Each structure stands twice: as structure tokens, then as C-alpha cells.
Amino acid sequence: MKTNDVILQTTAKVVFFIIFLFSIHIFFAGHYAPGGGFVGGLLTTGAIVLLLLAFDLRTIQQILPFNFTIMTAFGLLLALGTAAGSIFFNVPFFTHAFSDFDLPLFGHTSLHTAMLFDSGVYLVVVGSAITIIQSIGGDD
Amino acid sequence: MVGRRILLEFVLFIFLPVIFAILVPFAYKKIKGIHTGWFVLLVPLVLFSYYVSFLPLVMDGGHAISEMKWIPSLGIAFTSYIDGLSLLFTLLITGIGSLVVLYSVFYMDREKEDLGSFYVYLLIFMTAMLGVVQSDNTMTLYLFWELTSISSFLLIGFWYTKDKSRFGALKSMMITVFGGLMMLGAFILLSIMGETFSVRELIAQAPDLMNQPYFTLALVLLLLGAFTKSAQFPFYIWLPDAMEAPTPVSAYLHSATMVKAGIYLVARFTPIFGSASTWIWLVTGIGLLTLFWGSFFAVKQTDLKAILAFSTVSQLGLIMSLLGAGAISYHATAAIFGFATYAAIFHLINHAAFKGGLFMIAGIIDHETGTRDIRKLGGLMSVMPISFTVAAIGSLSMAGLPPFSGFLSKEMFLESMVALRHFELFNFDTWGIMFPIVAWVASVFTFTYSMYFVLKTFIGQKKFEQLPKQPHEAPIGMLIAPMILATIVILVFFIPNVIGKWIIKPAVMAIQPTLYASPSAVDIHVKAWHGFGAAGLWLTIGVVVFGTLLYLTIPKWQPFYRIQPEKLSLNKGYDALMRGSEKGLNRVSRLYMTGKIRTYLLYMFAFMSVTIIAILFIKDAFVLDMNSFAAITLYGSLNAIVLILSVGFVVFAKSRLAAIIALGGVGYSVALFFVIFKAPDLALTQLVIETVSVALFLLAFKHLPALSTHGETKRNKVVNLIVSLSVGVMVTLVALSSHSQKMIPSISQYYKDTVETEAAGGNIVNVILVDYRGFDTLFEIAVLAIAGIAVLGMIRLRVSRKEPNDENK
């Protein structure tokens, strides 16, 4: 299915980045404002779906040459690793830690291991949603 | 009662046969030259000689007990409890077991038969039977009881390539296991009432048990177990079909031992139940009915083993009725009722001896002539003189003639039955007269079929040319066992009181422990000659006269059997029951297992809504508290209208595309509700997930079939409407009433208080998701990942569609 819808494709190229940036924002803001890994992941998926609708599957696979199944697995591993990491510090499973740091580039930053867990959620959501859409869409 | 505890762990002897059974296949495979039976013969011989050593102890009224703990926390143990009754049965099992193994050495062909399996089954059976008669613990008694059913099943179906063998095995299994389960029920009830599994302790509490509510139920269940095993009316039907087993098995299991397990059970539990009138009526009545029924139908049979099977049924009924009559001694002091128990035990021994012998002779005839059909046999006396002698001794003993053991016990039986008339309780004074009459008529028939069995086979015309084999006398090895049994039959007649003193009196004391202080107190002396005044003598003379008359006129009255149509027989009833239950159950399951998901969903939803609405109604749980509701807002009501409209559109949409779009409308209005109710995270997620899933629907659109009605009829639609309405009502009611009565205050205040300090966050929803209850999230993303991989797998790894799916056809 080759489409040549110039307006859609051009708009999609621009809008994709806006949505993607918004999803990243939502993801990082999650701990203090509405948002988080799940919504962020879904928004990213939405952005990719927009590209899929504007272009065809093969083009998107060339543009985004990720293996989304591996992304899902990696996300799960990250989430589980964050949760399990606490047991090495002799605290119960799934105990998060947080602290303030002075980082060279970002300055005074508050870091929280919950964010790592949320990244796992983000990766799993993106990975499996795109896997589903690609498999169904690519099926003839 | 003198009790002596023997420290030797002789309980292990019960397991000797089954342990030896492990070695049998090796002997069978490795030692080809010697018949495996010779090795097996050691086991019952050793056991017999070992158990004989208990005789002096038991004769003094003592008992021996040995215990091996199995499940101590539940009070379940393997117990070997040896008193008069169990020793008698033990000696029967091991003694006749030895003879049967000896007989089978010559009967079973070393080359043609699978002897390894045969002897393994036989040894398992021996252990099971020893366990049944020696167990003091009801639970292990039940265990061994079922083991006898199973090993008997294996033995009956030994020639498993024959349809009839398999049918007979299955039938006996069904009936005896049914009875076994009933018996288990009785044991459980007894253990609830008496708070112990031990039979002795239950017997000690017998007077208390009488007044317990479950007493009669336990009694009936126990008798069901005993009657099925002992082939009493109407459960006798498995026994004639069990004759498909090899003859040594028939001789051992179906005449001398297993069928007597029921007798043992009745005898063992007489001290507990014996004083109840239900017990006396059931045991005596069913026993006599079985006695008559079995003897009447034995004359009809044409197969030698079938005659013997019916005769076994009949004789078991005789023993059973004597045990029932013996239980009367709890109410009447007349010595005659103690006499009945004595007669029961006496006849039990006699029956084991002569019936075992007769079965072996039937097997020899089958072996040497190739047929067991009595119509083809005749005039074998001249070629098989030893077999004839043994058969004649057995038959005459069975008929109850002197000078054979059967005469003594039969005469005691008739006298006990006559004495029943004088018993005054439980309506016996009005109905009691029936007992001696039925008993006497049955004895006449017993005489007739005994003559029929031996005379038709050995006397009369020689029809050798019709036989498959040229008949000749059996090898001497095969004849040893029946000859020993025949010798016992004669010996017992001349020395009845020796056996009485050593074996029968201790057994009587075990059955009626409260009546006697020691076995020697059982005041019975058996005499062959009572003088002309004794009723038994005249009754016996009558039996002989009428029996002879009946035998001579068999051809004249045999058409009498045709009056009862074959359709109404109990066998047909059993077949109809089996077939009917199979068909009926099939029909029932086909009725509700339609294979359509629609039906199953209907069941689930209907059940759910009906039960929950019913519970709300019964418990009066529906509460509506208007004060707990928030104020209705304009936006809320408008959004609700949109939501309802889009739901209606989904339901009534004619095309799939419209339905998908309307579903999107539902999703977005739900998101709007989240906004109105101040849940921004949910609203965000709902919006995006709705978008993505609508996109997914559209992507998959070209693969989806057209929205069809699946041939929905009007009736189906109405049913759907009713069920969906009731589910809707149910959910609404539950939601309203659960909102109106919050039993426990919410814990959300804790989250509000600690979200900054403990979790360093501001968004409570997200902090709950990743921190407070991150465990849930971990598995939710796992679910998501599984869903993704499942979709990938279903589509990528799909097998060709054209491949037929046999499984669901």
C-alpha cells in the first residue's frame, strides 16, 4: 500500500516530534504532575501510529529499526531489576530510594529509583503496543 | 476376656504374600524349568503353619494383637488382631490358599498362561484377605477390603482377551466397590459416634452406640457392604458372571474366601449392631431369601460352574441367616440362638471345604473333557472314578446327608430356623413361621441341585463322541487338593467336637463376647444322632424324599422357569441400569453442553445475576443512602446522555465500522467523566488508550468478518435481552447499595499525608502505581508484554488455515 498523501505525510513528520516530546514530558513529569510511564508510553505509541497511518509499515520499520519485542523484554527486565535491586541493600523487595544530587550538567537534581521502574513501564508499553499493531497491521 | 499382648510384630505376616509377589515375575522369567506355582506354594504353607501356632492361645479365649503405625495423627494403623473369628478365617485363607495354589500348578499351563501375573494377583489377594480378617482398624479394614475387590477384578479378567471375562470383571468390580464405599460410610459414621477407628473399642461402647442418631444408617450401610461382597440378594448377580475366571480362582475367591468377607463383616459387627431388630430382620430375612433364590435358580443352570455359583450364593444366604438368628441371643436366653451362631461358623467351614473341592472337580472336568456344559456330559464315572468320588462326597455334603459334614451343619440350621418360631419380639411370633418353611423348601432345592450336579455329570448315558476331548482321569497332582478337601469333609463328620473346641467355640465367643466368659463356656456338643424326637431328623428325611422326587421329575417342572421372562431378571435390570445411566448422563450432558459459547455465557450471567439478586433479597442487603451521593452537575448529566446514546448506538449498530466509532465515543465520554470527577491521570490514559485501540480496530478492520447476527432467532434475542437486563439491574443494585454502606473508612488519607515525605512525589496516583503498590504494576506490564507476544505468536506462527482441526469435530 503506497500512499502519496503529501499533506498528511508532511504534517505527520512535524506532529510526530511534538507528540513524542510531549510524551517524554508527560513521562518525566509523572511523579509530580499527571502522567507517568503508562501514559507516556501510550503517547509515544500514538505518535508512531500516526507515522504508520501516514506512511506504510515497511517505511516505519526502516525509520525506526527497533526490535520492539526486545524492547518489551528489556522494559520488563528494568522494572524487575529496579524492584529486585532493593534486596541487595537489605531492605524489602520493591523499596525505592531517592535523594538529591548535584549533577554536572543538570545542577541540583532529585533522583528517584521509581523513575527507573517507570522507564521499564514505558518501554514495555511502547514495545508491546507497537508489536501488536505491527503484527496485526503487517498480516495479510 | 483374657488378653495377652504378643510383642512379636506379626502384623508383618499380613504383608508376606504381597512382598513375595515382587519376586514372582523374576522367578517366572528367569526360572523356566519349574512351574512358578511351586515357589508360590511356600507362602500360604508358611503362613498356615505359623497361624496354627495361635490355636492354643485362642482356644483359651485369649487374643493376640500387633500394631504397625501408619498415620498416627489420624489414629490409622495396620493392626493384626487375632481372636477366634479372625484366626478361623486366617486358617481358611491360608489353608485353602495352599490347596488352590497346588491345584493351579497342575491346572494352569506353564507355557500358555501368563503365570507371572496370575500369581502376583493371587498373592495380592491373599494379603488383602488376611488384612480384612485381621484388621482391627476400620480404615485399614476398608483399605484391604477394596484391595480384595481390585485383585478379584484382575483375577476374573485374567483371560482379558475374552469379552465375557472383561464383562464379568467389570460387573463384580462395580457391585463390590459400590458396597465397599457404602461400608466406608458406615465406618465413618461409627468413628463419628464412637470417636475411634478401632473395632474392639467400638464393641466396648456398643450399648452407647445403640442410642446414637446415626446408628441405623450405619447399620444399613454396613450391611450393604457385606451383602454386595457376599453376593446376597439382590447383589448376587456378579457371582455367576465371575465364573469366567480360571477355576482355581473360582474355587478360592468365589467359594471359600472373598465371598465370605461379607460374612466375616456381619459376624465381626454383630456385637455392635446385633441387638437391633433391623439387623436381625435384614440379616435373617435377606439371608433366607438369598438361600431360596440361589437354590431355586441353581437347578436351571446348565454350566457346571454356574450351578456351583448359584449354590454358593444360596449357601452364603444360609450362613447369613444363621448369623442373623444368632443375634437374637441378645434378646432371648434360649440356648438355641447361641446354637445358630455356632451352626453358622460350622457351616462356613464345611462350605469352604466341600465347595472348594467341587469347584476343583468342575475345573478337572472342564480340563479333561473340554466342556462344562452339563447337557453334553454324562457317564463319566467309569473313566474318572476319583473325581466322581470327590464330587459325590462334596455334593452329598452340600445336600446335607450323613456321613458328611454338611449333614451336621444343615441339621443345626434347620433346628435353629424351627426355633425362631418361639422368639417373641419384633413380630417374630406372627411371621416367624415363614422362616422354617422357606429354609426347608430351599433345602429341598439344595438337595435337588446337588444331585443334578453330580448325577447328570457322572452317571447316565455316555456321550463321549460329543465331547471336544476324549475324557480320562486327571493327573494325580490335580486331584490331591480336592481329595484333601473331601477327606476333611468326612473327617469333620466324625470329629465335629474337636473342631468345635479348637476353632468354632473361640469364633462364637468373638461374635458374642458378652454372652460367654470363655470359649469352653459355649455349651454346645454336636451329635450326629439326636434320636427320633429331634425336628431336624424328620426335616432332613423330608428333604431327601421331596428332593429325590423333584430330581426325578426335573424335565416335567423345568418349564416352570420360563414363566419368569428373561427381561425381568436382575441381570437385565443391571444391564439396563448401566446402559440407562450411561445414555441418560450422555443425554443430560448433551442437553447443556451445547458447544456454543453463547450458551455458556448465558449460564454464567444468568447464574450470577440470579444468585446475587437473590442474596440481596434474602439478606435484605439493599440500602440506598441518598445523603452519600454528590450533587448532580450539568456537565455530568450531559456527558451521561452522550454516553448512553453512544452505548445504544453500539448495541443497535448495523455495521461494524459504526459500532467501532460508537465504541470510541463511549471511551471518550468515559474519559470526560474522569475529567469531571478530577482524575487527570485516568483521563489521559483513557484518552490515549481509546485512541490507540480504535486505531487498532481500524488496522484490523479488513480482517474482521462482516457484522452478522449469527442466525439469531427472535427467541434468542429475547433471552439475551432478559439476561442482559438482569445483569444490568444486578450490577446497579450492588453498586448503589455498596456505595450507601461503607463499612470501613478509606485509607487514602495515609497516601495524602506521606506522599511527599515518604515517597518524594506529588502525583499520588503515579506514586501509588510505581511506589506504594508497584508490585501490581510489575505484573500489569507483564500482562501487557504477554499480550503483545501472544498476538505476535498467533499471527506469525499461525499454521495454515486449511489444515482441518480434528479435535473439535
Short mmCIF file of C-alpha atoms in Angstrom, two decimals, chain B residues 107 133 193 209 247 249-250 431 467 477 484 523 557-558 574 583 601 683 781 788 792 798 808:
data_model
loop_
_atom_site.label_atom_id
_atom_site.label_comp_id
_atom_site.label_asym_id
_atom_site.label_seq_id
_atom_site.Cartn_x
_atom_site.Cartn_y
_atom_site.Cartn_z
CA TYR B 107 -4.33 -76.59 36.14
CA VAL B 133 -9.97 -60.54 58.60
CA MET B 193 -20.27 -41.91 67.02
CA LEU B 209 -23.86 -46.54 70.15
CA THR B 247 -11.19 -72.33 38.01
CA VAL B 249 -9.69 -68.52 41.24
CA SER B 250 -13.35 -69.50 41.36
CA TRP B 431 -44.01 -64.07 60.80
CA LEU B 467 -17.09 -84.05 23.74
CA GLY B 477 -1.36 -83.82 41.15
CA ILE B 484 -7.69 -83.50 50.81
CA ASP B 523 -22.32 -75.12 75.88
CA TRP B 557 -41.24 -78.97 36.01
CA GLN B 558 -38.29 -77.29 34.36
CA TYR B 574 -28.31 -54.37 36.00
CA LYS B 583 -27.24 -42.95 27.98
CA LEU B 601 -22.14 -17.15 28.74
CA ALA B 683 -8.46 10.78 31.77
CA ILE B 781 3.20 -4.71 32.45
CA GLY B 788 1.96 -8.44 22.80
CA LEU B 792 2.84 -11.80 17.62
CA ARG B 798 -0.08 -19.43 12.51
CA ASN B 808 -13.21 -30.33 17.76
#
